[in-house]
Amino acid sequence: MISVRNISKKYPVGKGELTAVNQLSFDVAPGELFGIIGPDGAGKTSLFRMLATLLLPDGGEALIGGCHVVKDYKQLRKKLGYMPGRFSLYQDLTVEENLRFFATIFHTSIDENYGLIRDIYEQIKPFKDRRAGKLSGGMKQKLALCCALIHRPTVLLLDEPTTGVDAVSRVEFWQMLQGLKSGGITIIVSTPYMDEASLCDRIALMQQGNFLTTGTPDGIKAAFAKPLLAVKADRMHQLVNAVREAPVVEDSYAFGEWAHAVMREEGHDRELESFLSAKGFRQVVVQQTEPTVEDCFLKLMRP
Amino acid sequence: MRTLRFILQKEFKQIFRNPAILRIILAMPVSQLFILPWAADYETKGINLSVVDQDHSPVSSRLLSKITASGYFKLASYPSSYRAAAAEVEKNQADIILQIPAHFEKDLVRQQQASLFLAANSINGTKAVLGSAYLQSILADYNNQLRQEWTPFPRMNAEARIQVLSANWYNPRMNYRFFMVPGILVVLVTMIGCFLAAMNIVREKEIGTIEQINVTPIRKHHFIIGKLVPFWVIGLVVLSIGMFISWALYGIVPAGSFLTIYLFSGVYLLAILGLGLLVSTVCSTQQQAMLVSFFLLMTFILLGGLFTPIESMPNWARWLTRANPVAYFIDVTRRVILKGSSLRDIMPQLLTMLGFAVLLNGWAVLSYRKTA
């Protein structure tokens, strides 16, 4: 459905240049929910803008549903639903007026494609006469999704749709995406939240314009390959540095209320515990844990 | 067609939902036309005159009463020496000093001639130039009067007398408001057209809605027409409000036909909206658009002949005014409103304006395509 080959984008910065997207290649199958996970500044938005025909790539090419993003941009725009990271509907028009406006410029009507957006639109329908600017963050996202879907696109590009949205609305939003996916729409979604990664069929971890790895969330976790321990003690501030000094530990970092320790080999839990006790830590807890996508990301990020 | 209608509907909705814009559209013509014509007046009145009369003769006092009777001068002070008068000028209490030397009358009678001294404070150039010109013409008049009185036996007219009578065509009473109001109307229409259109498009860029629009299959010309038509209509509405106010307040009724005025204004608005569109393509924030259009309009208006006649500008500036749409519009509105010029009379200006419209819009559309 989507096939991207060596796509690149560079921006001039002072005398040099900044590579926002560095020769990326990937494929997305029809009906797949593909997630691009990466921190701010990884190049996600540049990649999305190129796929959405808003930005010309400096190199490489991308085909979406058989349409070239540069040459066939006119046909492509009819098949594409794009939701930018920043809310960009008309704040001074009402919910219904926004939806009708986008339906009209796609030469369709709300009634024609109501089936597709019904589940989402029903939630914001009580507010249909409210100006879009006066909606809450979660409702804005729902409206933006409706507007991106109103012309029945086959591909949906969602750039950080859940950034700045409360936890409950985030869960609802992902449920909606699962619903759309089962309706056969191919979705590419980007997010800085690692916990959302497991909700995608396949993910790519992106950092400084490169994909660190691509695969299913489980596949990526399985590739972690090293034993991972979660450590807790009384002086948490000093703990991470102390764990790092242990000879059996490869790397350590804070992870919520725990410190994660990536071990060099299997079965050195006792050694770590006694090492920390010798360093004067009290109430030391060491237990085995499963790697999450965030652990994989941090491991891949460090050379 | 349906798309275009819908885009227009959306634009009008947005404009009317912005109470600030509506207020500006109504308040601008009203306040500008209420205030400016009264204040922006070239006529110089109330020039403060300081008279140093060292003669104190019947001739000098008759001269003084003649000067003050003209209505242009106010006898600010009557010091005894030139030095004291100069001090008045320094304190900004006198604009012109007239010194009447001692023995003025005696010299005039005996030697048939006498001199007066006149000094003007040129900090305010207009006041100095006009004031001394007024004063000189009063003096010349007085001179003639004296000669006639003193010629002993008027066997024939002692001197050849040429009297100049002037008639002010198209504005018989030289009412400056008749001259200023059409110019202010132009400024109004220009501001609405250029500022509002430029700001509106840049706003879409600034709040990011243009992104969402650009991924739709919307046609560029639909989008642009959708942006220009509302402001074209609003420009003509503001012009109508302005003409109504100038009739109600100043009794100005166009001598020419309304059709001519509206036709030319319609074409002019196209040109000025094109300028606004061009500004919006090069700017990315409303602040930039504001500053750029402010600079352009300032230049256009000052070089447009509203305050200073184009004919008195240096040659290079006169060439510049040929590329200034505002100058043509001011010229045409004055001609049509005051003189009653017909469509045929203003045809050259109309064609030039059409050229501006095509050029500016074409340029804007081309550069819009490149950036989007």
XYZ file of C-alpha atoms in Angstrom:
675
model
C 0.000 0.000 0.000
C 2.726 2.401 1.020
C 6.249 1.989 -0.170
C 8.963 4.469 0.741
C 12.461 4.275 -0.734
C 15.455 6.285 0.495
C 13.411 9.356 1.242
C 15.454 12.304 2.592
C 14.874 15.843 3.735
C 17.516 18.370 4.720
C 17.040 21.899 6.045
C 19.680 24.596 5.798
C 20.806 25.689 9.246
C 23.214 28.596 9.238
C 26.022 27.551 6.900
C 25.529 23.816 7.325
C 22.445 21.695 7.046
C 20.326 19.563 9.275
C 19.212 16.153 8.083
C 15.657 15.761 9.301
C 14.940 12.541 7.431
C 17.888 10.393 6.393
C 17.304 7.966 3.488
C 14.394 6.125 5.042
C 12.860 3.078 3.398
C 9.860 1.138 4.641
C 6.667 -0.544 3.483
C 3.225 -0.579 4.998
C 0.750 -3.306 4.034
C -2.900 -2.514 3.256
C -4.998 -2.320 6.401
C -1.966 -2.133 8.653
C -1.584 0.227 11.612
C 2.002 1.397 11.422
C 3.438 3.442 14.269
C 6.436 5.739 14.135
C 7.749 6.162 17.643
C 10.333 8.770 18.456
C 11.114 11.758 20.616
C 10.486 15.368 19.562
C 12.846 16.400 16.794
C 13.296 12.878 15.452
C 12.000 13.973 12.019
C 8.523 12.466 12.275
C 6.663 15.578 11.137
C 8.980 16.125 8.146
C 8.365 12.533 7.090
C 4.596 12.959 7.433
C 4.607 16.227 5.502
C 6.472 14.572 2.648
C 4.002 11.689 2.587
C 1.107 14.163 2.732
C 2.449 15.966 -0.398
C 3.093 19.152 1.562
C 6.877 19.019 1.470
C 9.114 18.049 -1.423
C 11.677 15.357 -0.562
C 15.324 16.131 -1.357
C 15.887 12.561 -2.435
C 14.194 9.210 -2.744
C 10.556 8.583 -3.473
C 7.368 7.334 -1.958
C 4.353 5.601 -3.458
C 1.033 5.574 -1.664
C -1.647 3.350 -3.165
C 0.260 3.464 -6.468
C 0.455 7.267 -6.502
C 3.807 9.010 -6.431
C 3.879 11.700 -3.726
C 5.468 14.267 -6.050
C 4.251 13.400 -9.533
C 0.712 12.260 -8.767
C 0.032 14.550 -5.843
C -3.328 15.604 -7.239
C -4.793 12.087 -7.334
C -3.095 11.215 -4.081
C -4.726 14.071 -2.175
C -8.136 12.532 -2.901
C -7.141 9.241 -1.269
C -5.289 10.709 1.663
C -6.531 11.769 5.060
C -3.998 13.902 6.918
C -4.212 15.155 10.452
C -1.366 17.537 11.327
C 0.090 17.562 14.816
C -1.210 21.032 15.433
C -4.979 21.538 15.464
C -5.591 23.187 12.137
C -9.293 23.448 11.588
C -11.141 26.745 11.550
C -11.526 27.749 15.173
C -14.155 30.347 14.325
C -16.417 27.884 12.529
C -18.624 25.443 14.401
C -18.035 21.694 14.547
C -20.652 21.021 11.910
C -19.517 23.871 9.656
C -15.937 22.605 9.676
C -17.062 19.119 8.770
C -19.354 20.348 6.024
C -16.640 22.646 4.651
C -14.132 19.821 4.290
C -16.782 17.527 2.852
C -17.614 20.133 0.211
C -14.086 20.820 -0.905
C -13.632 17.072 -1.345
C -16.772 17.141 -3.520
C -18.751 14.957 -1.162
C -21.255 15.451 1.639
C -21.524 14.472 5.293
C -24.459 12.151 4.584
C -22.595 10.263 1.889
C -19.815 9.119 4.212
C -21.579 9.360 7.525
C -21.230 5.622 8.074
C -17.473 5.916 8.339
C -17.431 8.655 10.933
C -20.617 7.818 12.809
C -18.940 6.255 15.855
C -16.607 9.202 16.275
C -18.992 11.972 15.305
C -21.740 10.771 17.642
C -19.420 11.630 20.543
C -19.040 15.263 19.519
C -22.508 15.694 18.041
C -23.933 17.297 21.211
C -21.463 20.115 20.568
C -22.047 20.465 16.838
C -23.006 24.142 17.117
C -20.008 25.023 19.231
C -17.060 26.823 17.627
C -14.155 24.461 17.113
C -11.837 26.765 19.059
C -13.961 26.299 22.163
C -13.718 22.498 22.226
C -11.571 20.563 24.697
C -8.345 18.964 23.460
C -9.833 15.479 23.146
C -12.898 16.723 21.260
C -10.719 18.757 18.918
C -8.845 15.578 18.024
C -12.088 13.754 17.342
C -13.312 16.552 15.117
C -9.991 16.661 13.271
C -10.200 12.913 12.730
C -13.748 13.251 11.373
C -12.597 15.987 8.972
C -9.679 13.845 7.831
C -12.046 10.911 7.200
C -14.980 12.704 5.612
C -13.855 11.934 2.041
C -13.376 8.214 2.791
C -9.591 8.092 2.368
C -7.807 4.786 1.931
C -4.735 5.991 3.802
C -4.739 7.981 7.007
C -1.666 9.922 8.164
C -1.880 10.997 11.788
C 0.949 13.141 13.094
C 1.096 12.922 16.885
C -2.689 12.770 17.304
C -2.526 12.112 21.045
C 0.031 14.725 22.092
C -1.491 17.017 24.662
C -4.597 14.874 25.087
C -5.631 13.448 28.476
C -5.140 9.755 29.272
C -8.796 8.764 28.885
C -9.138 10.481 25.524
C -5.921 8.823 24.385
C -7.340 5.381 25.098
C -10.582 6.292 23.283
C -8.623 7.625 20.349
C -6.661 4.403 19.958
C -9.887 2.426 20.127
C -11.202 4.524 17.258
C -8.062 3.794 15.251
C -8.531 0.052 15.821
C -12.085 0.453 14.540
C -10.934 2.280 11.417
C -8.240 -0.312 10.804
C -10.790 -3.091 10.875
C -12.696 -1.045 8.282
C -9.705 -1.551 5.955
C -8.020 1.833 6.189
C -4.230 1.852 6.202
C -2.979 4.069 9.017
C 0.411 5.590 9.757
C 0.533 7.227 13.148
C 3.378 8.912 14.980
C 3.697 9.364 18.704
C 6.296 10.251 21.301
C 4.577 7.945 23.833
C 6.271 4.544 24.047
C 3.263 2.938 25.754
C 1.182 3.492 22.613
C 3.630 1.436 20.558
C 2.145 -1.897 21.597
C -1.203 -0.818 20.100
C 0.301 -0.777 16.585
C 0.674 -3.739 14.252
C 4.217 -2.728 13.420
C 6.390 0.079 14.668
C 9.521 1.910 13.649
C 11.696 3.555 16.287
C 12.913 6.854 14.920
C 15.805 8.962 16.124
C 17.578 11.867 14.392
C 16.149 11.122 10.981
C 16.900 7.377 11.060
C 14.874 4.306 11.861
C 16.721 2.466 14.647
C 14.636 -0.623 14.043
C 11.369 -1.727 12.451
C 9.144 -4.625 13.397
C 6.197 -5.810 15.431
C 6.207 -4.570 19.044
C 6.728 -8.151 20.263
C 9.469 -8.796 17.737
C 11.319 -5.680 18.835
C 10.994 -6.636 22.497
C 12.183 -10.173 21.743
C 15.245 -8.735 20.036
C 16.286 -7.095 23.290
C 18.302 -10.296 23.970
C 19.787 -9.227 27.308
C 18.451 -9.952 30.786
C 16.779 -6.941 32.351
C 16.477 -6.302 36.078
C 14.428 -3.735 37.941
C 16.172 -2.340 41.016
C 14.854 -0.336 43.943
C 16.571 0.942 47.087
C 16.347 3.705 49.691
C 18.539 6.339 48.015
C 17.078 6.333 44.506
C 19.012 9.402 43.365
C 22.389 7.754 43.724
C 21.140 4.297 42.763
C 21.433 4.527 38.960
C 25.077 5.616 39.123
C 25.892 2.903 41.666
C 24.235 0.193 39.547
C 26.214 1.357 36.533
C 29.465 0.803 38.455
C 28.650 -2.872 39.076
C 30.862 -5.056 36.811
C 27.950 -7.382 35.913
C 25.858 -4.458 34.586
C 26.102 -3.152 31.035
C 23.819 -0.106 31.366
C 21.372 1.390 33.795
C 18.790 4.124 33.654
C 15.853 5.427 35.666
C 12.525 3.888 34.690
C 9.575 5.292 36.572
C 10.063 4.504 40.262
C 12.596 1.782 39.395
C 16.072 1.714 38.001
C 16.488 -0.686 35.103
C 19.729 -2.586 34.816
C 20.707 -4.234 31.549
C 22.877 -7.218 32.560
C 25.877 -8.558 30.646
C 24.828 -12.171 31.285
C 21.988 -14.244 32.708
C 21.863 -15.045 36.435
C 23.856 -12.373 38.235
C 20.931 -11.020 40.292
C 22.551 -11.957 43.640
C 25.864 -10.321 42.715
C 24.132 -7.040 41.949
C 22.185 -7.135 45.197
C 25.271 -7.744 47.354
C 27.221 -5.116 45.345
C 24.596 -2.529 46.218
C 24.423 -3.585 49.890
C 28.191 -3.228 50.077
C 27.786 0.310 48.699
C 25.570 1.075 51.683
C 22.103 0.947 50.078
C 19.268 -0.297 52.286
C 15.967 -1.987 51.336
C 17.453 -3.207 48.089
C 14.960 -5.010 45.805
C 16.179 -6.689 42.620
C 13.721 -8.489 40.375
C 13.520 -9.719 36.828
C 11.379 -7.718 34.397
C 10.255 -7.872 30.775
C 11.733 -5.289 28.408
C 9.283 -2.681 27.133
C 9.525 -0.729 23.887
C 11.110 2.081 25.863
C 13.878 -0.231 27.055
C 14.496 -1.269 23.466
C 14.551 2.350 22.385
C 17.035 3.343 25.062
C 19.253 0.352 24.274
C 19.264 1.172 20.564
C 19.897 4.856 21.196
C 23.102 4.205 23.161
C 25.951 2.980 21.005
C -19.108 26.291 -8.824
C -20.630 24.669 -5.771
C -17.225 24.525 -4.132
C -16.599 28.197 -4.810
C -19.988 29.131 -3.399
C -19.232 27.171 -0.292
C -15.787 28.703 0.129
C -17.299 32.181 -0.173
C -19.949 31.302 2.356
C -17.246 30.157 4.764
C -15.153 33.308 4.276
C -18.101 35.628 4.865
C -19.084 33.654 7.945
C -15.596 33.991 9.353
C -15.423 37.711 8.647
C -18.768 38.396 10.272
C -17.851 36.268 13.275
C -14.885 38.482 13.980
C -16.453 41.445 15.748
C -13.198 43.416 15.633
C -13.147 43.425 11.837
C -16.761 44.520 11.619
C -16.083 47.344 14.012
C -13.043 48.427 12.030
C -15.009 48.343 8.803
C -17.659 50.631 10.257
C -15.557 52.798 12.514
C -12.800 53.591 10.039
C -14.829 55.480 7.443
C -16.938 57.223 10.046
C -14.110 58.489 12.209
C -11.752 59.329 9.357
C -14.396 61.295 7.537
C -15.591 62.975 10.697
C -12.216 64.166 11.847
C -9.700 64.410 9.054
C -11.335 66.867 6.662
C -11.604 69.438 9.445
C -8.071 69.022 10.649
C -6.144 68.285 7.461
C -6.667 71.688 5.929
C -4.076 73.567 3.910
C -5.538 76.940 4.577
C -3.312 78.913 6.907
C -5.209 81.064 9.283
C -4.374 82.692 12.572
C -0.786 83.524 11.697
C 0.728 85.305 14.684
C 2.103 88.626 13.607
C 4.461 90.701 15.652
C 4.565 94.315 14.509
C 7.415 96.672 15.344
C 5.965 100.035 14.477
C 8.602 102.721 14.860
C 6.720 105.248 12.767
C 3.365 105.567 14.549
C 1.898 107.504 11.667
C -1.583 107.428 10.093
C -0.140 105.455 7.158
C 1.290 102.755 9.376
C -1.825 102.391 11.506
C -4.016 102.148 8.397
C -1.692 99.410 7.141
C -2.057 97.524 10.393
C -5.817 97.664 10.403
C -5.832 96.478 6.798
C -3.672 93.492 7.693
C -5.706 92.464 10.709
C -8.952 92.942 8.794
C -7.843 90.270 6.287
C -8.632 87.548 8.815
C -5.434 85.619 8.177
C -3.346 87.389 10.784
C -3.562 87.809 14.473
C -1.716 90.713 16.015
C 0.179 88.754 18.601
C 2.346 91.495 20.017
C 3.351 95.043 19.453
C 6.912 95.291 20.744
C 9.001 98.409 20.557
C 12.142 96.911 19.068
C 13.090 94.253 16.556
C 15.067 92.494 19.258
C 11.946 92.124 21.387
C 10.039 90.805 18.378
C 12.756 88.246 17.669
C 12.436 87.067 21.254
C 8.735 86.481 20.596
C 9.653 84.300 17.641
C 12.036 82.319 19.792
C 9.267 81.703 22.290
C 7.148 80.522 19.357
C 4.603 83.251 20.019
C 5.109 85.014 16.690
C 5.328 83.573 13.187
C 6.072 86.712 11.199
C 7.670 90.018 12.169
C 6.736 93.165 10.305
C 8.981 96.096 10.998
C 7.811 99.572 10.022
C 10.845 101.886 10.245
C 10.738 105.417 11.610
C 9.934 108.128 9.036
C 8.028 105.566 6.957
C 5.271 108.014 6.084
C 7.680 110.917 5.579
C 9.832 108.917 3.152
C 6.789 107.762 1.315
C 5.511 111.287 0.816
C 8.814 112.967 0.088
C 10.750 110.397 -1.817
C 7.803 108.439 -3.190
C 9.205 105.278 -1.723
C 9.839 103.594 1.580
C 10.882 100.130 2.784
C 9.381 97.680 5.195
C 11.062 94.726 6.773
C 9.465 91.288 6.945
C 10.866 88.219 8.727
C 9.204 84.824 8.882
C 9.778 81.869 11.194
C 10.350 78.989 8.798
C 10.111 76.128 11.247
C 6.673 75.525 9.820
C 7.405 75.949 6.121
C 3.822 76.178 4.943
C 2.944 78.846 7.443
C 6.034 80.920 6.609
C 5.614 80.740 2.853
C 1.878 81.245 2.751
C 1.962 83.857 5.519
C 4.539 86.069 3.853
C 2.796 85.631 0.499
C -0.498 86.766 2.007
C 1.227 89.666 3.701
C 2.972 90.752 0.520
C -0.236 90.773 -1.443
C -1.861 92.893 1.245
C 1.075 95.285 1.109
C 0.921 95.520 -2.675
C -2.757 96.256 -2.488
C -2.179 98.955 0.103
C 0.551 100.443 -2.028
C -1.813 100.807 -4.981
C -4.430 102.318 -2.781
C -2.021 104.963 -1.498
C -0.793 105.823 -4.974
C -4.274 106.435 -6.196
C -5.075 108.613 -3.261
C -1.960 110.683 -3.619
C -1.897 111.242 -7.340
C -2.813 114.962 -7.365
C -4.674 115.446 -10.610
C -6.054 112.227 -12.027
C -6.309 113.595 -15.586
C -5.964 110.112 -16.783
C -5.312 106.972 -14.847
C -1.847 107.579 -13.567
C -0.766 103.989 -13.807
C -1.673 101.094 -15.969
C -3.834 98.873 -13.866
C -4.069 95.200 -14.448
C -6.390 93.483 -12.126
C -6.226 89.732 -11.753
C -9.452 88.000 -10.868
C -9.288 84.303 -10.260
C -12.089 81.784 -10.381
C -11.739 78.410 -8.714
C -13.241 75.962 -11.122
C -14.920 72.809 -9.849
C -14.569 74.057 -6.308
C -15.709 77.689 -6.487
C -15.292 78.530 -2.841
C -11.952 76.737 -2.571
C -13.427 74.511 0.096
C -10.589 72.250 1.175
C -12.969 69.634 2.408
C -14.180 69.128 -1.138
C -10.593 68.418 -2.002
C -9.707 66.217 0.977
C -12.802 64.034 1.245
C -12.399 62.175 -2.061
C -8.760 61.549 -1.126
C -9.722 60.159 2.267
C -12.260 57.869 0.624
C -9.419 56.448 -1.437
C -7.227 55.861 1.596
C -10.084 54.031 3.287
C -10.792 51.698 0.415
C -7.072 51.041 0.041
C -6.576 50.161 3.692
C -9.530 47.773 3.704
C -8.381 46.089 0.530
C -4.705 45.690 1.230
C -4.575 45.197 5.005
C -7.539 42.939 5.514
C -6.846 40.689 2.543
C -3.165 40.254 3.370
C -3.863 39.605 7.035
C -6.611 37.122 6.279
C -4.475 34.848 4.129
C -1.446 35.064 6.399
C -3.695 34.171 9.310
C -4.455 30.840 7.654
C -0.724 30.236 7.425
C -0.147 31.294 11.003
C -2.791 29.085 12.585
C -1.917 26.205 10.266
C -5.263 25.829 8.510
C -3.527 26.274 5.179
C -1.883 22.859 5.766
C -5.256 21.226 6.006
C -6.473 23.116 2.952
C -3.402 22.196 0.929
C -3.943 18.450 1.321
C -7.412 18.772 -0.189
C -7.971 18.733 -3.937
C -9.144 22.372 -3.730
C -8.203 24.423 -6.785
C -5.783 27.274 -6.148
C -7.910 29.749 -8.062
C -10.988 28.765 -6.073
C -9.120 29.400 -2.862
C -7.782 32.760 -4.041
C -11.091 33.959 -5.474
C -12.729 32.879 -2.241
C -10.300 35.107 -0.378
C -10.557 38.148 -2.651
C -14.276 38.422 -3.357
C -15.366 39.135 0.253
C -12.910 41.993 0.584
C -13.842 43.320 -2.828
C -17.446 43.500 -1.676
C -16.485 44.985 1.686
C -14.321 47.600 -0.049
C -17.277 48.745 -2.143
C -19.540 48.780 0.908
C -17.044 50.950 2.768
C -16.863 53.257 -0.238
C -20.657 53.567 -0.204
C -20.698 54.307 3.530
C -17.963 56.880 2.946
C -19.841 58.575 0.129
C -22.968 58.659 2.223
C -21.106 60.307 5.083
C -19.484 62.854 2.811
C -22.917 63.751 1.465
C -24.519 63.929 4.907
C -21.683 65.818 6.544
C -20.142 67.937 3.839
C -22.826 67.980 1.196
C -20.518 66.440 -1.378
C -22.471 64.886 -4.189
C -20.408 63.475 -7.043
C -20.630 65.674 -10.108
C -19.969 62.627 -12.252
C -21.917 59.405 -12.300
C -21.912 56.812 -9.560
C -21.461 54.140 -12.188
C -18.092 55.615 -13.157
C -16.976 55.775 -9.543
C -18.020 52.202 -8.800
C -16.563 50.844 -12.002
C -13.210 52.429 -11.357
C -13.288 51.469 -7.670
C -14.071 47.887 -8.601
C -11.052 47.673 -10.855
C -8.907 49.546 -8.346
C -9.902 47.121 -5.578
C -8.850 44.222 -7.779
C -5.414 45.793 -8.110
C -5.049 46.582 -4.422
C -6.306 43.125 -3.391
C -3.668 41.704 -5.699
C -1.132 43.728 -3.758
C -2.494 42.332 -0.504
C -2.284 38.823 -1.919
C 1.301 39.425 -2.977
C 2.174 40.650 0.514
C 0.579 37.536 1.987
C 2.647 35.208 -0.182
C 5.939 36.670 1.028
C 4.977 36.938 4.707
C 4.512 34.099 7.133
C 3.088 35.933 10.149
C 0.398 38.559 10.548
C 2.934 40.867 12.123
C 5.133 40.771 9.036
C 2.140 41.293 6.766
C 1.049 44.246 8.859
C 4.444 45.943 8.713
C 4.958 45.327 4.998
C 1.537 46.600 4.008
C 1.904 49.551 6.352
C 5.172 50.514 4.676
C 3.720 50.130 1.185
C 0.560 52.080 1.933
C 2.446 54.843 3.717
C 4.648 55.310 0.662
C 1.745 55.091 -1.745
C -0.339 57.600 0.175
C 2.435 60.143 0.697
C 3.416 59.826 -2.957
C -0.197 59.725 -4.031
C -1.011 63.402 -4.134
C -3.337 63.371 -1.162
C -1.453 65.989 0.816
C 1.063 67.409 -1.604
C 0.349 67.894 -5.290
C 2.187 65.445 -7.521
C 2.994 68.306 -9.938
C 5.240 69.921 -7.348
C 7.254 66.787 -6.659
C 10.742 66.379 -8.113
C 10.976 64.640 -11.442
C 12.046 61.248 -10.110
C 9.171 61.194 -7.633
C 6.733 62.026 -10.388
C 7.988 58.990 -12.253
C 7.467 56.894 -9.154
C 3.870 58.032 -8.849
C 3.156 56.502 -12.231
C 3.657 53.115 -10.633
C 1.437 54.065 -7.723
C -2.151 52.817 -8.014
C -3.238 55.060 -5.142
C -2.217 58.180 -7.090
C -4.442 57.192 -10.010
C -7.366 56.507 -7.747
C -7.045 59.820 -5.888
C -6.786 61.629 -9.205
C -9.817 59.853 -10.643
C -12.083 60.235 -7.610
C -11.334 63.937 -7.446
C -12.025 64.305 -11.124
C -15.267 62.378 -11.046
C -16.582 63.744 -7.765
C -15.585 67.395 -8.235
C -15.285 67.866 -11.960
C -17.783 65.308 -13.180
C -15.446 63.501 -15.544
C -17.120 60.801 -17.564
C -15.998 57.249 -18.144
C -14.427 58.308 -21.425
C -12.356 61.006 -19.710
C -10.840 58.570 -17.252
C -10.359 55.736 -19.749
C -6.532 55.969 -19.727
C -6.469 55.680 -15.932
C -8.978 52.846 -16.015
C -6.876 50.876 -18.478
C -3.723 51.500 -16.446
C -5.505 50.255 -13.344
C -6.651 47.165 -15.195
C -3.017 46.585 -16.070
C -2.052 46.911 -12.402
C -4.764 44.424 -11.459
C -3.581 41.830 -13.965
C 0.079 42.354 -13.102
C -0.256 42.244 -9.311
C -2.694 39.317 -9.234
C -0.713 37.363 -11.798
C 2.493 37.898 -9.852
C 0.801 36.929 -6.602
C -0.741 33.758 -8.014
C 2.575 32.687 -9.534
C 4.509 33.179 -6.323
C 1.704 31.569 -4.337
C 1.991 28.391 -6.414
C 5.715 28.239 -5.872
C 5.569 28.388 -2.107
C 2.544 26.204 -1.498
